[in-house]
Amino acid sequence: MKVTKDMTIGELLMADRGAGMILMQNGMHCVGCPSAAGETLEEASMVHGMDCDKLVTELNAYLETK
């Protein structure tokens, strides 16, 4: 699986629950919120003032280790 910035948080967590730790370590502590599941990584990154490209890179690096 390849993570992209237009992937929703819900899609990502359904594919690999462990990705939630990467999101939380980057300051996205609302991953369990029902409304967060429908947000794309890009949308959530904007709301939290995060660098979406950096987050996507970290998520893909994590998934490559599996």
PDB file of N, CA and C in Angstrom:
ATOM      1  N   MET A   1       0.840  -1.177   0.000  1.00  0.00           N
ATOM      2  CA  MET A   1       0.000   0.000   0.000  1.00  0.00           C
ATOM      3  C   MET A   1       0.888   1.245   0.000  1.00  0.00           C
ATOM      4  N   LYS A   2       0.512   2.217  -0.772  1.00  0.00           N
ATOM      5  CA  LYS A   2       1.234   3.488  -0.853  1.00  0.00           C
ATOM      6  C   LYS A   2       0.317   4.587  -0.325  1.00  0.00           C
ATOM      7  N   VAL A   3       0.776   5.310   0.679  1.00  0.00           N
ATOM      8  CA  VAL A   3       0.005   6.400   1.266  1.00  0.00           C
ATOM      9  C   VAL A   3       0.146   7.637   0.383  1.00  0.00           C
ATOM     10  N   THR A   4      -0.991   8.316   0.162  1.00  0.00           N
ATOM     11  CA  THR A   4      -0.999   9.582  -0.571  1.00  0.00           C
ATOM     12  C   THR A   4      -1.718  10.624   0.275  1.00  0.00           C
ATOM     13  N   LYS A   5      -1.521  11.886  -0.059  1.00  0.00           N
ATOM     14  CA  LYS A   5      -2.127  12.936   0.755  1.00  0.00           C
ATOM     15  C   LYS A   5      -3.638  13.036   0.572  1.00  0.00           C
ATOM     16  N   ASP A   6      -4.188  12.415  -0.471  1.00  0.00           N
ATOM     17  CA  ASP A   6      -5.641  12.438  -0.644  1.00  0.00           C
ATOM     18  C   ASP A   6      -6.330  11.220  -0.041  1.00  0.00           C
ATOM     19  N   MET A   7      -5.567  10.387   0.647  1.00  0.00           N
ATOM     20  CA  MET A   7      -6.122   9.236   1.365  1.00  0.00           C
ATOM     21  C   MET A   7      -6.777   9.744   2.660  1.00  0.00           C
ATOM     22  N   THR A   8      -7.930   9.184   3.005  1.00  0.00           N
ATOM     23  CA  THR A   8      -8.565   9.609   4.252  1.00  0.00           C
ATOM     24  C   THR A   8      -7.904   8.904   5.440  1.00  0.00           C
ATOM     25  N   ILE A   9      -8.048   9.524   6.589  1.00  0.00           N
ATOM     26  CA  ILE A   9      -7.508   8.931   7.812  1.00  0.00           C
ATOM     27  C   ILE A   9      -8.178   7.585   8.059  1.00  0.00           C
ATOM     28  N   GLY A  10      -9.476   7.508   7.784  1.00  0.00           N
ATOM     29  CA  GLY A  10     -10.199   6.249   7.951  1.00  0.00           C
ATOM     30  C   GLY A  10      -9.640   5.138   7.080  1.00  0.00           C
ATOM     31  N   GLU A  11      -9.354   5.444   5.811  1.00  0.00           N
ATOM     32  CA  GLU A  11      -8.775   4.453   4.896  1.00  0.00           C
ATOM     33  C   GLU A  11      -7.412   3.974   5.404  1.00  0.00           C
ATOM     34  N   LEU A  12      -6.616   4.927   5.859  1.00  0.00           N
ATOM     35  CA  LEU A  12      -5.288   4.591   6.354  1.00  0.00           C
ATOM     36  C   LEU A  12      -5.365   3.679   7.568  1.00  0.00           C
ATOM     37  N   LEU A  13      -6.226   4.025   8.521  1.00  0.00           N
ATOM     38  CA  LEU A  13      -6.329   3.219   9.740  1.00  0.00           C
ATOM     39  C   LEU A  13      -6.955   1.852   9.484  1.00  0.00           C
ATOM     40  N   MET A  14      -7.837   1.762   8.496  1.00  0.00           N
ATOM     41  CA  MET A  14      -8.412   0.452   8.152  1.00  0.00           C
ATOM     42  C   MET A  14      -7.339  -0.441   7.551  1.00  0.00           C
ATOM     43  N   ALA A  15      -6.415   0.147   6.806  1.00  0.00           N
ATOM     44  CA  ALA A  15      -5.341  -0.622   6.173  1.00  0.00           C
ATOM     45  C   ALA A  15      -4.290  -1.043   7.196  1.00  0.00           C
ATOM     46  N   ASP A  16      -3.997  -0.159   8.162  1.00  0.00           N
ATOM     47  CA  ASP A  16      -2.978  -0.476   9.172  1.00  0.00           C
ATOM     48  C   ASP A  16      -3.205   0.395  10.401  1.00  0.00           C
ATOM     49  N   ARG A  17      -3.713  -0.222  11.461  1.00  0.00           N
ATOM     50  CA  ARG A  17      -4.017   0.519  12.697  1.00  0.00           C
ATOM     51  C   ARG A  17      -2.770   1.148  13.306  1.00  0.00           C
ATOM     52  N   GLY A  18      -1.617   0.550  13.076  1.00  0.00           N
ATOM     53  CA  GLY A  18      -0.371   1.069  13.621  1.00  0.00           C
ATOM     54  C   GLY A  18      -0.008   2.441  13.087  1.00  0.00           C
ATOM     55  N   ALA A  19      -0.559   2.802  11.941  1.00  0.00           N
ATOM     56  CA  ALA A  19      -0.290   4.121  11.362  1.00  0.00           C
ATOM     57  C   ALA A  19      -0.814   5.231  12.272  1.00  0.00           C
ATOM     58  N   GLY A  20      -1.766   4.888  13.117  1.00  0.00           N
ATOM     59  CA  GLY A  20      -2.303   5.862  14.074  1.00  0.00           C
ATOM     60  C   GLY A  20      -1.232   6.406  14.997  1.00  0.00           C
ATOM     61  N   MET A  21      -0.265   5.577  15.350  1.00  0.00           N
ATOM     62  CA  MET A  21       0.829   6.045  16.216  1.00  0.00           C
ATOM     63  C   MET A  21       1.674   7.092  15.499  1.00  0.00           C
ATOM     64  N   ILE A  22       1.901   6.914  14.211  1.00  0.00           N
ATOM     65  CA  ILE A  22       2.663   7.896  13.435  1.00  0.00           C
ATOM     66  C   ILE A  22       1.901   9.221  13.424  1.00  0.00           C
ATOM     67  N   LEU A  23       0.601   9.156  13.196  1.00  0.00           N
ATOM     68  CA  LEU A  23      -0.210  10.368  13.188  1.00  0.00           C
ATOM     69  C   LEU A  23      -0.151  11.060  14.546  1.00  0.00           C
ATOM     70  N   MET A  24      -0.297  10.305  15.618  1.00  0.00           N
ATOM     71  CA  MET A  24      -0.281  10.882  16.959  1.00  0.00           C
ATOM     72  C   MET A  24       1.089  11.452  17.314  1.00  0.00           C
ATOM     73  N   GLN A  25       2.155  10.788  16.922  1.00  0.00           N
ATOM     74  CA  GLN A  25       3.502  11.288  17.197  1.00  0.00           C
ATOM     75  C   GLN A  25       3.770  12.602  16.475  1.00  0.00           C
ATOM     76  N   ASN A  26       3.030  12.848  15.417  1.00  0.00           N
ATOM     77  CA  ASN A  26       3.184  14.081  14.659  1.00  0.00           C
ATOM     78  C   ASN A  26       2.200  15.168  15.100  1.00  0.00           C
ATOM     79  N   GLY A  27       1.475  14.931  16.192  1.00  0.00           N
ATOM     80  CA  GLY A  27       0.584  15.946  16.739  1.00  0.00           C
ATOM     81  C   GLY A  27      -0.866  15.837  16.330  1.00  0.00           C
ATOM     82  N   MET A  28      -1.233  14.788  15.628  1.00  0.00           N
ATOM     83  CA  MET A  28      -2.607  14.600  15.194  1.00  0.00           C
ATOM     84  C   MET A  28      -3.312  13.679  16.198  1.00  0.00           C
ATOM     85  N   HIS A  29      -3.660  14.252  17.348  1.00  0.00           N
ATOM     86  CA  HIS A  29      -4.217  13.453  18.442  1.00  0.00           C
ATOM     87  C   HIS A  29      -5.704  13.159  18.296  1.00  0.00           C
ATOM     88  N   CYS A  30      -6.318  13.662  17.251  1.00  0.00           N
ATOM     89  CA  CYS A  30      -7.760  13.459  17.068  1.00  0.00           C
ATOM     90  C   CYS A  30      -8.075  12.273  16.154  1.00  0.00           C
ATOM     91  N   VAL A  31      -7.125  11.367  15.955  1.00  0.00           N
ATOM     92  CA  VAL A  31      -7.350  10.277  15.001  1.00  0.00           C
ATOM     93  C   VAL A  31      -8.530   9.388  15.381  1.00  0.00           C
ATOM     94  N   GLY A  32      -8.902   9.360  16.641  1.00  0.00           N
ATOM     95  CA  GLY A  32     -10.033   8.544  17.075  1.00  0.00           C
ATOM     96  C   GLY A  32     -11.371   9.244  16.933  1.00  0.00           C
ATOM     97  N   CYS A  33     -11.355  10.524  16.609  1.00  0.00           N
ATOM     98  CA  CYS A  33     -12.581  11.298  16.468  1.00  0.00           C
ATOM     99  C   CYS A  33     -13.336  10.826  15.223  1.00  0.00           C
ATOM    100  N   PRO A  34     -14.639  10.576  15.342  1.00  0.00           N
ATOM    101  CA  PRO A  34     -15.404  10.090  14.181  1.00  0.00           C
ATOM    102  C   PRO A  34     -15.308  10.994  12.952  1.00  0.00           C
ATOM    103  N   SER A  35     -15.271  12.293  13.141  1.00  0.00           N
ATOM    104  CA  SER A  35     -15.210  13.186  11.982  1.00  0.00           C
ATOM    105  C   SER A  35     -13.845  13.153  11.309  1.00  0.00           C
ATOM    106  N   ALA A  36     -12.792  12.783  12.036  1.00  0.00           N
ATOM    107  CA  ALA A  36     -11.447  12.723  11.464  1.00  0.00           C
ATOM    108  C   ALA A  36     -11.340  11.620  10.414  1.00  0.00           C
ATOM    109  N   ALA A  37     -12.109  10.577  10.559  1.00  0.00           N
ATOM    110  CA  ALA A  37     -12.028   9.435   9.641  1.00  0.00           C
ATOM    111  C   ALA A  37     -12.312   9.834   8.198  1.00  0.00           C
ATOM    112  N   GLY A  38     -13.131  10.858   7.983  1.00  0.00           N
ATOM    113  CA  GLY A  38     -13.479  11.283   6.637  1.00  0.00           C
ATOM    114  C   GLY A  38     -12.567  12.347   6.062  1.00  0.00           C
ATOM    115  N   GLU A  39     -11.638  12.844   6.877  1.00  0.00           N
ATOM    116  CA  GLU A  39     -10.703  13.864   6.400  1.00  0.00           C
ATOM    117  C   GLU A  39      -9.537  13.228   5.665  1.00  0.00           C
ATOM    118  N   THR A  40      -9.072  13.897   4.628  1.00  0.00           N
ATOM    119  CA  THR A  40      -7.864  13.419   3.956  1.00  0.00           C
ATOM    120  C   THR A  40      -6.655  13.812   4.809  1.00  0.00           C
ATOM    121  N   LEU A  41      -5.541  13.168   4.548  1.00  0.00           N
ATOM    122  CA  LEU A  41      -4.320  13.527   5.264  1.00  0.00           C
ATOM    123  C   LEU A  41      -3.963  14.982   4.994  1.00  0.00           C
ATOM    124  N   GLU A  42      -4.197  15.440   3.786  1.00  0.00           N
ATOM    125  CA  GLU A  42      -3.895  16.835   3.444  1.00  0.00           C
ATOM    126  C   GLU A  42      -4.778  17.799   4.235  1.00  0.00           C
ATOM    127  N   GLU A  43      -6.076  17.509   4.312  1.00  0.00           N
ATOM    128  CA  GLU A  43      -6.992  18.368   5.074  1.00  0.00           C
ATOM    129  C   GLU A  43      -6.619  18.401   6.551  1.00  0.00           C
ATOM    130  N   ALA A  44      -6.372  17.235   7.125  1.00  0.00           N
ATOM    131  CA  ALA A  44      -6.030  17.157   8.539  1.00  0.00           C
ATOM    132  C   ALA A  44      -4.696  17.847   8.817  1.00  0.00           C
ATOM    133  N   SER A  45      -3.758  17.723   7.907  1.00  0.00           N
ATOM    134  CA  SER A  45      -2.461  18.383   8.064  1.00  0.00           C
ATOM    135  C   SER A  45      -2.619  19.896   8.087  1.00  0.00           C
ATOM    136  N   MET A  46      -3.480  20.414   7.222  1.00  0.00           N
ATOM    137  CA  MET A  46      -3.719  21.863   7.198  1.00  0.00           C
ATOM    138  C   MET A  46      -4.316  22.340   8.515  1.00  0.00           C
ATOM    139  N   VAL A  47      -5.292  21.602   9.018  1.00  0.00           N
ATOM    140  CA  VAL A  47      -5.957  21.979  10.263  1.00  0.00           C
ATOM    141  C   VAL A  47      -4.962  21.996  11.428  1.00  0.00           C
ATOM    142  N   HIS A  48      -4.027  21.052  11.412  1.00  0.00           N
ATOM    143  CA  HIS A  48      -3.070  20.924  12.514  1.00  0.00           C
ATOM    144  C   HIS A  48      -1.741  21.633  12.253  1.00  0.00           C
ATOM    145  N   GLY A  49      -1.648  22.341  11.130  1.00  0.00           N
ATOM    146  CA  GLY A  49      -0.423  23.076  10.818  1.00  0.00           C
ATOM    147  C   GLY A  49       0.782  22.177  10.592  1.00  0.00           C
ATOM    148  N   MET A  50       0.550  21.046   9.954  1.00  0.00           N
ATOM    149  CA  MET A  50       1.600  20.063   9.730  1.00  0.00           C
ATOM    150  C   MET A  50       2.046  20.066   8.269  1.00  0.00           C
ATOM    151  N   ASP A  51       3.236  19.565   8.033  1.00  0.00           N
ATOM    152  CA  ASP A  51       3.758  19.392   6.677  1.00  0.00           C
ATOM    153  C   ASP A  51       3.250  18.045   6.161  1.00  0.00           C
ATOM    154  N   CYS A  52       2.286  18.089   5.255  1.00  0.00           N
ATOM    155  CA  CYS A  52       1.648  16.873   4.750  1.00  0.00           C
ATOM    156  C   CYS A  52       2.640  15.965   4.028  1.00  0.00           C
ATOM    157  N   ASP A  53       3.533  16.535   3.244  1.00  0.00           N
ATOM    158  CA  ASP A  53       4.500  15.724   2.509  1.00  0.00           C
ATOM    159  C   ASP A  53       5.412  14.958   3.463  1.00  0.00           C
ATOM    160  N   LYS A  54       5.830  15.612   4.535  1.00  0.00           N
ATOM    161  CA  LYS A  54       6.669  14.959   5.553  1.00  0.00           C
ATOM    162  C   LYS A  54       5.894  13.810   6.212  1.00  0.00           C
ATOM    163  N   LEU A  55       4.634  14.060   6.537  1.00  0.00           N
ATOM    164  CA  LEU A  55       3.802  13.037   7.162  1.00  0.00           C
ATOM    165  C   LEU A  55       3.626  11.833   6.240  1.00  0.00           C
ATOM    166  N   VAL A  56       3.331  12.080   4.979  1.00  0.00           N
ATOM    167  CA  VAL A  56       3.157  10.995   4.000  1.00  0.00           C
ATOM    168  C   VAL A  56       4.448  10.187   3.876  1.00  0.00           C
ATOM    169  N   THR A  57       5.590  10.869   3.857  1.00  0.00           N
ATOM    170  CA  THR A  57       6.885  10.190   3.778  1.00  0.00           C
ATOM    171  C   THR A  57       7.098   9.287   4.988  1.00  0.00           C
ATOM    172  N   GLU A  58       6.790   9.787   6.172  1.00  0.00           N
ATOM    173  CA  GLU A  58       6.939   8.986   7.393  1.00  0.00           C
ATOM    174  C   GLU A  58       6.011   7.777   7.390  1.00  0.00           C
ATOM    175  N   LEU A  59       4.781   7.983   6.950  1.00  0.00           N
ATOM    176  CA  LEU A  59       3.811   6.876   6.912  1.00  0.00           C
ATOM    177  C   LEU A  59       4.263   5.797   5.925  1.00  0.00           C
ATOM    178  N   ASN A  60       4.732   6.206   4.764  1.00  0.00           N
ATOM    179  CA  ASN A  60       5.202   5.227   3.783  1.00  0.00           C
ATOM    180  C   ASN A  60       6.445   4.492   4.280  1.00  0.00           C
ATOM    181  N   ALA A  61       7.335   5.196   4.970  1.00  0.00           N
ATOM    182  CA  ALA A  61       8.527   4.554   5.540  1.00  0.00           C
ATOM    183  C   ALA A  61       8.107   3.513   6.581  1.00  0.00           C
ATOM    184  N   TYR A  62       7.139   3.862   7.415  1.00  0.00           N
ATOM    185  CA  TYR A  62       6.620   2.918   8.413  1.00  0.00           C
ATOM    186  C   TYR A  62       6.039   1.676   7.736  1.00  0.00           C
ATOM    187  N   LEU A  63       5.228   1.881   6.721  1.00  0.00           N
ATOM    188  CA  LEU A  63       4.568   0.751   6.051  1.00  0.00           C
ATOM    189  C   LEU A  63       5.551  -0.128   5.299  1.00  0.00           C
ATOM    190  N   GLU A  64       6.665   0.439   4.854  1.00  0.00           N
ATOM    191  CA  GLU A  64       7.696  -0.368   4.174  1.00  0.00           C
ATOM    192  C   GLU A  64       8.368  -1.344   5.119  1.00  0.00           C
ATOM    193  N   THR A  65       8.337  -1.085   6.411  1.00  0.00           N
ATOM    194  CA  THR A  65       8.967  -1.974   7.393  1.00  0.00           C
ATOM    195  C   THR A  65       8.096  -3.169   7.725  1.00  0.00           C
ATOM    196  N   LYS A  66       6.891  -3.186   7.249  1.00  0.00           N
ATOM    197  CA  LYS A  66       5.949  -4.265   7.586  1.00  0.00           C
ATOM    198  C   LYS A  66       6.058  -5.405   6.614  1.00  0.00           C
TER     199      LYS A  66
END
